[in-house]
Amino acid sequence: MQLAQTGQDTAAADISFKTTGTGTVRVTVQWFTGDDGDPFAEPDGTTVYDHTAGGTAALAAAGPVTHTFKGGGCHWGVRVTTSPAAGQGPATDSLVVRRCSPA
C-alpha cells in the first residue's frame, strides 16, 4: 500500500491484496489526521469494500482509494484491515502534508 497527497486536502491510497480461498473479503480503509508527528491521532473517516475471492490465489485491488480530509492536521495516515484478517496484520502508511512542509 502507498499513500500519496493528491491535492490540498485530498489523498489516494493504492491498495492491493492477495486472496487464497473463496468467499468474501471485507477491506476496511480507515483515514486519520494529526499533528506533532502522530498521523493516527484523530479518525477522519472510514470506507469499506467487499471483494469476492475466486477460489485460487488472486491479486485484487481496492485502490486507488481517495479521501478528502476534514481534519486540519499536518500528518495524514491510512490503515487497511481485512476480514478475515491478513496473516501479517493491518497495513499502514502516513505522510507529512505538503502545505505544512517548510518551503
Coordinates of N, CA and C in Angstrom, one line a residue:
M1 N 0.8 -1.2 0.0 CA 0.0 0.0 0.0 C 0.9 1.2 0.0
Q2 N 0.4 2.3 -0.7 CA 1.1 3.5 -0.7 C 0.2 4.7 -0.7
L3 N 0.4 5.7 0.2 CA -0.4 6.8 0.4 C 0.3 8.0 -0.3
A4 N -0.5 8.8 -1.1 CA 0.0 10.0 -1.7 C -0.9 11.1 -1.6
Q5 N -0.4 12.3 -1.4 CA -1.2 13.5 -1.3 C -1.5 13.9 -2.8
T6 N -2.8 14.1 -3.1 CA -3.2 14.4 -4.4 C -3.8 15.9 -4.6
G7 N -4.0 16.6 -3.5 CA -4.5 17.9 -3.5 C -4.3 18.5 -2.1
Q8 N -4.8 19.8 -2.0 CA -4.7 20.5 -0.7 C -5.2 19.7 0.5
D9 N -6.3 19.0 0.3 CA -7.0 18.3 1.3 C -7.4 16.9 0.9
T10 N -6.7 16.3 -0.1 CA -7.1 15.0 -0.6 C -5.9 14.1 -0.8
A11 N -6.1 12.8 -0.6 CA -5.1 11.8 -0.8 C -5.6 10.6 -1.4
A12 N -4.8 9.7 -1.9 CA -5.1 8.4 -2.5 C -4.2 7.4 -2.0
A13 N -4.8 6.2 -1.6 CA -4.1 5.1 -1.2 C -4.2 4.0 -2.2
D14 N -3.1 3.5 -2.7 CA -3.0 2.4 -3.7 C -3.0 1.1 -2.9
I15 N -4.1 0.3 -3.0 CA -4.3 -0.8 -2.1 C -4.4 -2.1 -3.0
S16 N -3.6 -3.1 -2.7 CA -3.8 -4.4 -3.3 C -3.6 -5.5 -2.3
F17 N -4.2 -6.6 -2.5 CA -4.1 -7.7 -1.6 C -4.3 -9.0 -2.3
K18 N -3.8 -10.1 -1.7 CA -3.9 -11.5 -2.3 C -4.9 -12.3 -1.6
T19 N -5.8 -13.0 -2.3 CA -6.7 -13.9 -1.6 C -6.3 -15.3 -2.0
T20 N -6.6 -16.3 -1.1 CA -6.3 -17.6 -1.3 C -7.4 -18.6 -1.2
G21 N -8.6 -18.1 -1.1 CA -9.8 -19.0 -0.9 C -11.0 -18.4 -1.6
T22 N -12.1 -19.0 -1.2 CA -13.4 -18.5 -1.7 C -14.1 -17.7 -0.7
G23 N -15.1 -17.0 -1.0 CA -15.8 -16.2 -0.1 C -15.6 -14.7 -0.2
T24 N -16.1 -14.0 0.7 CA -16.0 -12.5 0.6 C -14.9 -12.0 1.6
V25 N -14.1 -11.1 1.1 CA -13.1 -10.4 1.9 C -13.6 -9.0 2.1
R26 N -13.7 -8.6 3.3 CA -14.1 -7.2 3.6 C -12.8 -6.4 3.9
V27 N -12.6 -5.3 3.1 CA -11.5 -4.4 3.2 C -11.9 -3.1 3.8
T28 N -11.4 -2.8 5.0 CA -11.8 -1.6 5.7 C -10.6 -0.6 5.6
V29 N -10.9 0.6 5.1 CA -9.8 1.6 4.9 C -10.2 2.8 5.9
Q30 N -9.3 3.0 6.9 CA -9.5 4.0 7.9 C -8.6 5.1 7.7
W31 N -9.1 6.3 7.7 CA -8.3 7.5 7.5 C -8.1 8.3 8.8
F32 N -7.0 8.9 9.0 CA -6.6 9.6 10.2 C -5.9 10.9 9.9
T33 N -5.9 11.8 10.8 CA -5.1 13.1 10.7 C -4.6 13.4 12.1
G34 N -3.5 14.1 12.2 CA -3.0 14.5 13.4 C -1.9 15.5 13.3
D35 N -1.3 16.0 14.4 CA -0.2 16.9 14.5 C 0.9 16.3 15.4
D36 N 2.0 17.0 15.5 CA 3.0 16.5 16.4 C 3.6 15.2 16.0
G37 N 3.6 14.9 14.7 CA 4.2 13.6 14.2 C 3.3 12.4 14.4
D38 N 2.1 12.5 14.9 CA 1.2 11.4 15.1 C 0.1 11.4 14.0
P39 N 0.3 10.7 12.9 CA -0.7 10.7 11.8 C -1.9 9.9 12.1
F40 N -2.0 9.2 13.3 CA -3.1 8.4 13.6 C -3.9 8.9 14.9
A41 N -3.7 10.2 15.2 CA -4.3 10.8 16.4 C -5.8 10.9 16.3
E42 N -6.4 11.3 15.2 CA -7.8 11.6 15.1 C -8.4 10.9 13.9
P43 N -9.4 10.0 14.1 CA -10.1 9.4 13.0 C -10.7 10.5 12.0
D44 N -10.6 10.2 10.7 CA -11.1 11.2 9.8 C -12.1 10.6 8.8
G45 N -12.4 9.3 8.9 CA -13.4 8.7 8.0 C -13.0 7.2 7.8
T46 N -14.0 6.4 7.3 CA -13.8 5.0 7.1 C -14.5 4.7 5.8
T47 N -13.9 3.8 4.9 CA -14.5 3.3 3.7 C -14.4 1.8 3.8
V48 N -15.5 1.1 3.4 CA -15.5 -0.4 3.5 C -15.8 -0.9 2.1
Y49 N -15.0 -1.9 1.6 CA -15.2 -2.6 0.4 C -15.4 -4.1 0.6
D50 N -16.2 -4.7 -0.2 CA -16.3 -6.2 -0.1 C -15.8 -6.7 -1.4
H51 N -14.9 -7.7 -1.4 CA -14.3 -8.4 -2.5 C -14.6 -9.9 -2.5
T52 N -15.2 -10.4 -3.6 CA -15.4 -11.8 -3.6 C -14.2 -12.6 -4.2
A53 N -13.7 -13.5 -3.4 CA -12.5 -14.2 -3.8 C -12.9 -15.3 -4.8
G54 N -12.0 -15.7 -5.6 CA -12.3 -16.6 -6.7 C -11.9 -18.1 -6.5
G55 N -11.3 -18.5 -5.4 CA -11.0 -19.9 -5.2 C -9.6 -20.2 -5.3
T56 N -8.8 -19.6 -6.2 CA -7.4 -19.7 -6.3 C -6.7 -18.4 -5.9
A57 N -5.5 -18.4 -5.6 CA -4.8 -17.2 -5.3 C -5.0 -16.1 -6.3
A58 N -5.4 -15.0 -5.9 CA -5.7 -13.9 -6.8 C -5.3 -12.6 -6.2
L59 N -4.8 -11.7 -7.0 CA -4.4 -10.4 -6.6 C -5.6 -9.5 -6.9
A60 N -6.1 -8.8 -5.9 CA -7.2 -7.9 -6.0 C -6.8 -6.5 -5.6
A61 N -7.5 -5.5 -6.2 CA -7.1 -4.1 -5.9 C -8.4 -3.4 -5.5
A62 N -8.3 -2.6 -4.4 CA -9.4 -1.8 -4.0 C -9.1 -0.3 -4.3
G63 N -7.8 -0.1 -4.7 CA -7.4 1.3 -4.9 C -7.0 1.6 -6.3
P64 N -6.7 2.8 -6.7 CA -6.5 3.8 -5.6 C -7.9 4.2 -5.0
V65 N -7.8 4.3 -3.7 CA -9.0 4.8 -2.9 C -8.7 6.2 -2.5
T66 N -9.6 7.1 -2.8 CA -9.4 8.5 -2.5 C -10.1 9.0 -1.2
H67 N -9.6 10.0 -0.6 CA -10.3 10.6 0.6 C -10.1 12.1 0.7
T68 N -11.1 12.8 1.1 CA -10.9 14.2 1.3 C -10.9 14.4 2.8
F69 N -9.8 14.9 3.3 CA -9.6 15.1 4.8 C -10.4 16.3 5.3
K70 N -11.1 16.1 6.4 CA -11.8 17.1 7.1 C -11.0 17.8 8.2
G71 N -10.1 17.0 8.8 CA -9.2 17.5 9.9 C -8.1 18.4 9.3
G72 N -7.6 19.2 10.1 CA -6.6 20.2 9.7 C -5.2 19.8 10.0
G73 N -4.9 18.6 10.4 CA -3.6 18.2 10.9 C -2.6 18.2 9.8
C74 N -1.3 18.2 10.1 CA -0.2 18.2 9.2 C 0.3 16.8 8.9
H75 N -0.3 15.8 9.5 CA 0.1 14.4 9.3 C -1.2 13.7 8.9
W76 N -1.1 12.9 7.8 CA -2.2 12.1 7.4 C -1.8 10.6 7.5
G77 N -2.8 9.8 7.9 CA -2.5 8.3 7.9 C -3.6 7.5 7.4
V78 N -3.3 6.3 6.9 CA -4.3 5.4 6.5 C -4.0 4.0 7.0
R79 N -5.0 3.3 7.4 CA -4.8 1.9 7.9 C -5.8 1.0 7.2
V80 N -5.3 -0.1 6.7 CA -6.1 -1.0 5.9 C -6.2 -2.3 6.7
T81 N -7.4 -2.8 7.0 CA -7.5 -4.1 7.6 C -8.5 -5.0 6.7
T82 N -8.3 -6.3 6.9 CA -9.2 -7.2 6.1 C -9.9 -8.1 7.1
S83 N -11.1 -8.6 6.7 CA -11.8 -9.6 7.4 C -12.2 -10.7 6.4
P84 N -11.7 -11.9 6.5 CA -10.8 -12.4 7.6 C -9.5 -11.6 7.6
A85 N -8.8 -11.7 8.8 CA -7.6 -10.9 9.0 C -6.5 -11.4 8.1
A86 N -5.6 -10.5 7.7 CA -4.4 -10.9 6.9 C -3.4 -11.4 7.9
G87 N -2.6 -12.4 7.4 CA -1.6 -13.0 8.3 C -0.6 -12.0 8.8
Q88 N -0.2 -11.0 8.1 CA 0.8 -10.1 8.5 C 0.2 -8.9 9.3
G89 N -1.1 -8.9 9.5 CA -1.8 -7.8 10.2 C -2.2 -6.6 9.3
P90 N -2.6 -5.5 9.9 CA -3.0 -4.4 9.1 C -1.9 -3.7 8.4
A91 N -2.2 -3.1 7.2 CA -1.2 -2.3 6.5 C -1.4 -0.8 6.9
T92 N -0.3 -0.1 7.1 CA -0.5 1.3 7.4 C 0.5 2.1 6.5
D93 N 0.2 3.4 6.3 CA 1.1 4.3 5.7 C 0.7 5.7 6.1
S94 N 1.7 6.7 6.1 CA 1.4 8.0 6.5 C 2.3 9.0 5.8
L95 N 2.0 10.3 5.8 CA 2.8 11.3 5.2 C 2.6 12.6 5.9
V96 N 3.6 13.5 5.7 CA 3.5 14.9 6.1 C 2.9 15.7 5.0
V97 N 1.8 16.4 5.3 CA 1.1 17.2 4.3 C 2.0 18.3 3.7
R98 N 2.0 18.4 2.4 CA 2.8 19.4 1.7 C 2.6 20.8 2.2
R99 N 1.3 21.2 2.5 CA 1.1 22.5 2.9 C 1.7 22.9 4.2
C100 N 2.1 21.9 5.0 CA 2.8 22.0 6.3 C 4.3 21.9 6.2
S101 N 4.8 21.5 5.0 CA 6.3 21.3 4.9 C 6.9 22.7 4.8
P102 N 8.1 22.8 5.3 CA 8.8 24.1 5.2 C 9.2 24.4 3.7
A103 N 9.2 25.6 3.3 CA 9.4 26.0 1.9 C 10.9 25.8 1.6

